[in-house]
Amino acid sequence: FDPIQLGKELCEILNEKYNELLKGDFENIFNYYLQHLYKKDEKVKFKKDTRVFKATVRGITKTGKLILHHSIEEEFDFGELEWMG
């Protein structure tokens, strides 16, 4: 891969999405993000404080909280969890 070319492509996409956001097209960006969410609908191991658990990644809220499902559905803010793999 050419890192300079990849960097340019990333900047173009970020600029495009930023302009969409400025135009008030949040729903389109949010739905695009959900479609490409890493490990969506897959079971992943997480750690919160001393608790280690496996949960299925369901999505995110519109405020950015990660939605996980194990025996119950929970939401977590950025930085609350450690991704264990």
PDB file of C-alpha atoms in Angstrom:
ATOM      1  CA  PHE A   1       0.000   0.000   0.000  1.00  0.00           C
ATOM      2  CA  ASP A   2       1.062   3.556  -0.669  1.00  0.00           C
ATOM      3  CA  PRO A   3       0.604   5.373   2.679  1.00  0.00           C
ATOM      4  CA  ILE A   4       0.519   8.804   1.050  1.00  0.00           C
ATOM      5  CA  GLN A   5      -2.249   7.754  -1.348  1.00  0.00           C
ATOM      6  CA  LEU A   6      -4.195   6.085   1.477  1.00  0.00           C
ATOM      7  CA  GLY A   7      -3.836   9.259   3.559  1.00  0.00           C
ATOM      8  CA  LYS A   8      -5.189  11.370   0.693  1.00  0.00           C
ATOM      9  CA  GLU A   9      -8.157   9.025   0.218  1.00  0.00           C
ATOM     10  CA  LEU A  10      -8.905   9.101   3.942  1.00  0.00           C
ATOM     11  CA  CYS A  11      -8.791  12.905   3.985  1.00  0.00           C
ATOM     12  CA  GLU A  12     -11.150  13.081   1.004  1.00  0.00           C
ATOM     13  CA  ILE A  13     -13.662  10.763   2.678  1.00  0.00           C
ATOM     14  CA  LEU A  14     -13.452  12.621   6.002  1.00  0.00           C
ATOM     15  CA  ASN A  15     -13.933  15.950   4.228  1.00  0.00           C
ATOM     16  CA  GLU A  16     -16.937  14.575   2.322  1.00  0.00           C
ATOM     17  CA  LYS A  17     -18.558  13.242   5.513  1.00  0.00           C
ATOM     18  CA  TYR A  18     -17.810  16.471   7.390  1.00  0.00           C
ATOM     19  CA  ASN A  19     -19.530  18.489   4.651  1.00  0.00           C
ATOM     20  CA  GLU A  20     -22.540  16.142   4.851  1.00  0.00           C
ATOM     21  CA  LEU A  21     -22.652  16.716   8.594  1.00  0.00           C
ATOM     22  CA  LEU A  22     -22.538  20.495   8.105  1.00  0.00           C
ATOM     23  CA  LYS A  23     -25.520  20.179   5.748  1.00  0.00           C
ATOM     24  CA  GLY A  24     -27.462  18.412   8.495  1.00  0.00           C
ATOM     25  CA  ASP A  25     -27.261  14.898   7.035  1.00  0.00           C
ATOM     26  CA  PHE A  26     -26.489  13.178  10.345  1.00  0.00           C
ATOM     27  CA  GLU A  27     -28.819  10.212   9.710  1.00  0.00           C
ATOM     28  CA  ASN A  28     -27.006   9.242   6.497  1.00  0.00           C
ATOM     29  CA  ILE A  29     -23.606   9.366   8.206  1.00  0.00           C
ATOM     30  CA  PHE A  30     -24.908   7.486  11.253  1.00  0.00           C
ATOM     31  CA  ASN A  31     -26.401   4.709   9.115  1.00  0.00           C
ATOM     32  CA  TYR A  32     -23.185   4.449   7.064  1.00  0.00           C
ATOM     33  CA  TYR A  33     -21.208   4.117  10.296  1.00  0.00           C
ATOM     34  CA  LEU A  34     -23.534   1.389  11.606  1.00  0.00           C
ATOM     35  CA  GLN A  35     -23.194  -0.571   8.357  1.00  0.00           C
ATOM     36  CA  HIS A  36     -19.401  -0.567   8.728  1.00  0.00           C
ATOM     37  CA  LEU A  37     -19.145  -0.988  12.512  1.00  0.00           C
ATOM     38  CA  TYR A  38     -16.266  -3.345  13.337  1.00  0.00           C
ATOM     39  CA  LYS A  39     -17.368  -6.734  14.738  1.00  0.00           C
ATOM     40  CA  LYS A  40     -21.087  -5.823  14.513  1.00  0.00           C
ATOM     41  CA  ASP A  41     -23.249  -8.845  15.394  1.00  0.00           C
ATOM     42  CA  GLU A  42     -20.172 -10.789  16.522  1.00  0.00           C
ATOM     43  CA  LYS A  43     -19.328 -11.981  20.020  1.00  0.00           C
ATOM     44  CA  VAL A  44     -16.268 -10.234  21.465  1.00  0.00           C
ATOM     45  CA  LYS A  45     -14.476 -10.421  24.819  1.00  0.00           C
ATOM     46  CA  PHE A  46     -14.437  -7.194  26.872  1.00  0.00           C
ATOM     47  CA  LYS A  47     -13.116  -6.026  30.223  1.00  0.00           C
ATOM     48  CA  LYS A  48     -14.692  -3.371  32.439  1.00  0.00           C
ATOM     49  CA  ASP A  49     -12.729  -2.739  35.598  1.00  0.00           C
ATOM     50  CA  THR A  50     -12.182  -6.291  36.948  1.00  0.00           C
ATOM     51  CA  ARG A  51     -15.146  -7.838  35.104  1.00  0.00           C
ATOM     52  CA  VAL A  52     -14.322  -9.825  31.939  1.00  0.00           C
ATOM     53  CA  PHE A  53     -17.239 -10.869  29.747  1.00  0.00           C
ATOM     54  CA  LYS A  54     -18.231 -11.830  26.223  1.00  0.00           C
ATOM     55  CA  ALA A  55     -20.931  -9.840  24.477  1.00  0.00           C
ATOM     56  CA  THR A  56     -22.345  -9.335  21.001  1.00  0.00           C
ATOM     57  CA  VAL A  57     -21.691  -5.919  19.450  1.00  0.00           C
ATOM     58  CA  ARG A  58     -25.150  -4.587  18.513  1.00  0.00           C
ATOM     59  CA  GLY A  59     -24.379  -1.017  17.467  1.00  0.00           C
ATOM     60  CA  ILE A  60     -23.931   2.445  18.890  1.00  0.00           C
ATOM     61  CA  THR A  61     -26.322   5.063  20.180  1.00  0.00           C
ATOM     62  CA  LYS A  62     -26.625   8.440  18.477  1.00  0.00           C
ATOM     63  CA  THR A  63     -24.522   9.859  21.313  1.00  0.00           C
ATOM     64  CA  GLY A  64     -21.715   7.375  20.613  1.00  0.00           C
ATOM     65  CA  LYS A  65     -22.233   4.760  23.322  1.00  0.00           C
ATOM     66  CA  LEU A  66     -21.390   1.192  22.341  1.00  0.00           C
ATOM     67  CA  ILE A  67     -24.383  -1.156  22.568  1.00  0.00           C
ATOM     68  CA  LEU A  68     -23.504  -4.684  23.684  1.00  0.00           C
ATOM     69  CA  HIS A  69     -25.731  -7.651  24.361  1.00  0.00           C
ATOM     70  CA  HIS A  70     -24.949 -10.595  26.618  1.00  0.00           C
ATOM     71  CA  SER A  71     -27.560 -11.706  29.129  1.00  0.00           C
ATOM     72  CA  ILE A  72     -28.834  -8.098  29.039  1.00  0.00           C
ATOM     73  CA  GLU A  73     -28.284  -5.139  26.729  1.00  0.00           C
ATOM     74  CA  GLU A  74     -25.883  -2.486  28.037  1.00  0.00           C
ATOM     75  CA  GLU A  75     -24.443   0.784  26.738  1.00  0.00           C
ATOM     76  CA  PHE A  76     -20.880   1.911  27.387  1.00  0.00           C
ATOM     77  CA  ASP A  77     -19.181   5.284  26.907  1.00  0.00           C
ATOM     78  CA  PHE A  78     -15.875   5.646  25.110  1.00  0.00           C
ATOM     79  CA  GLY A  79     -13.036   4.517  27.366  1.00  0.00           C
ATOM     80  CA  GLU A  80     -15.195   2.473  29.748  1.00  0.00           C
ATOM     81  CA  LEU A  81     -14.214  -0.879  28.214  1.00  0.00           C
ATOM     82  CA  GLU A  82     -11.053  -2.639  27.254  1.00  0.00           C
ATOM     83  CA  TRP A  83     -11.244  -4.682  24.049  1.00  0.00           C
ATOM     84  CA  MET A  84      -9.854  -8.132  24.852  1.00  0.00           C
ATOM     85  CA  GLY A  85     -10.127  -9.613  21.341  1.00  0.00           C
TER      86      GLY A  85
END
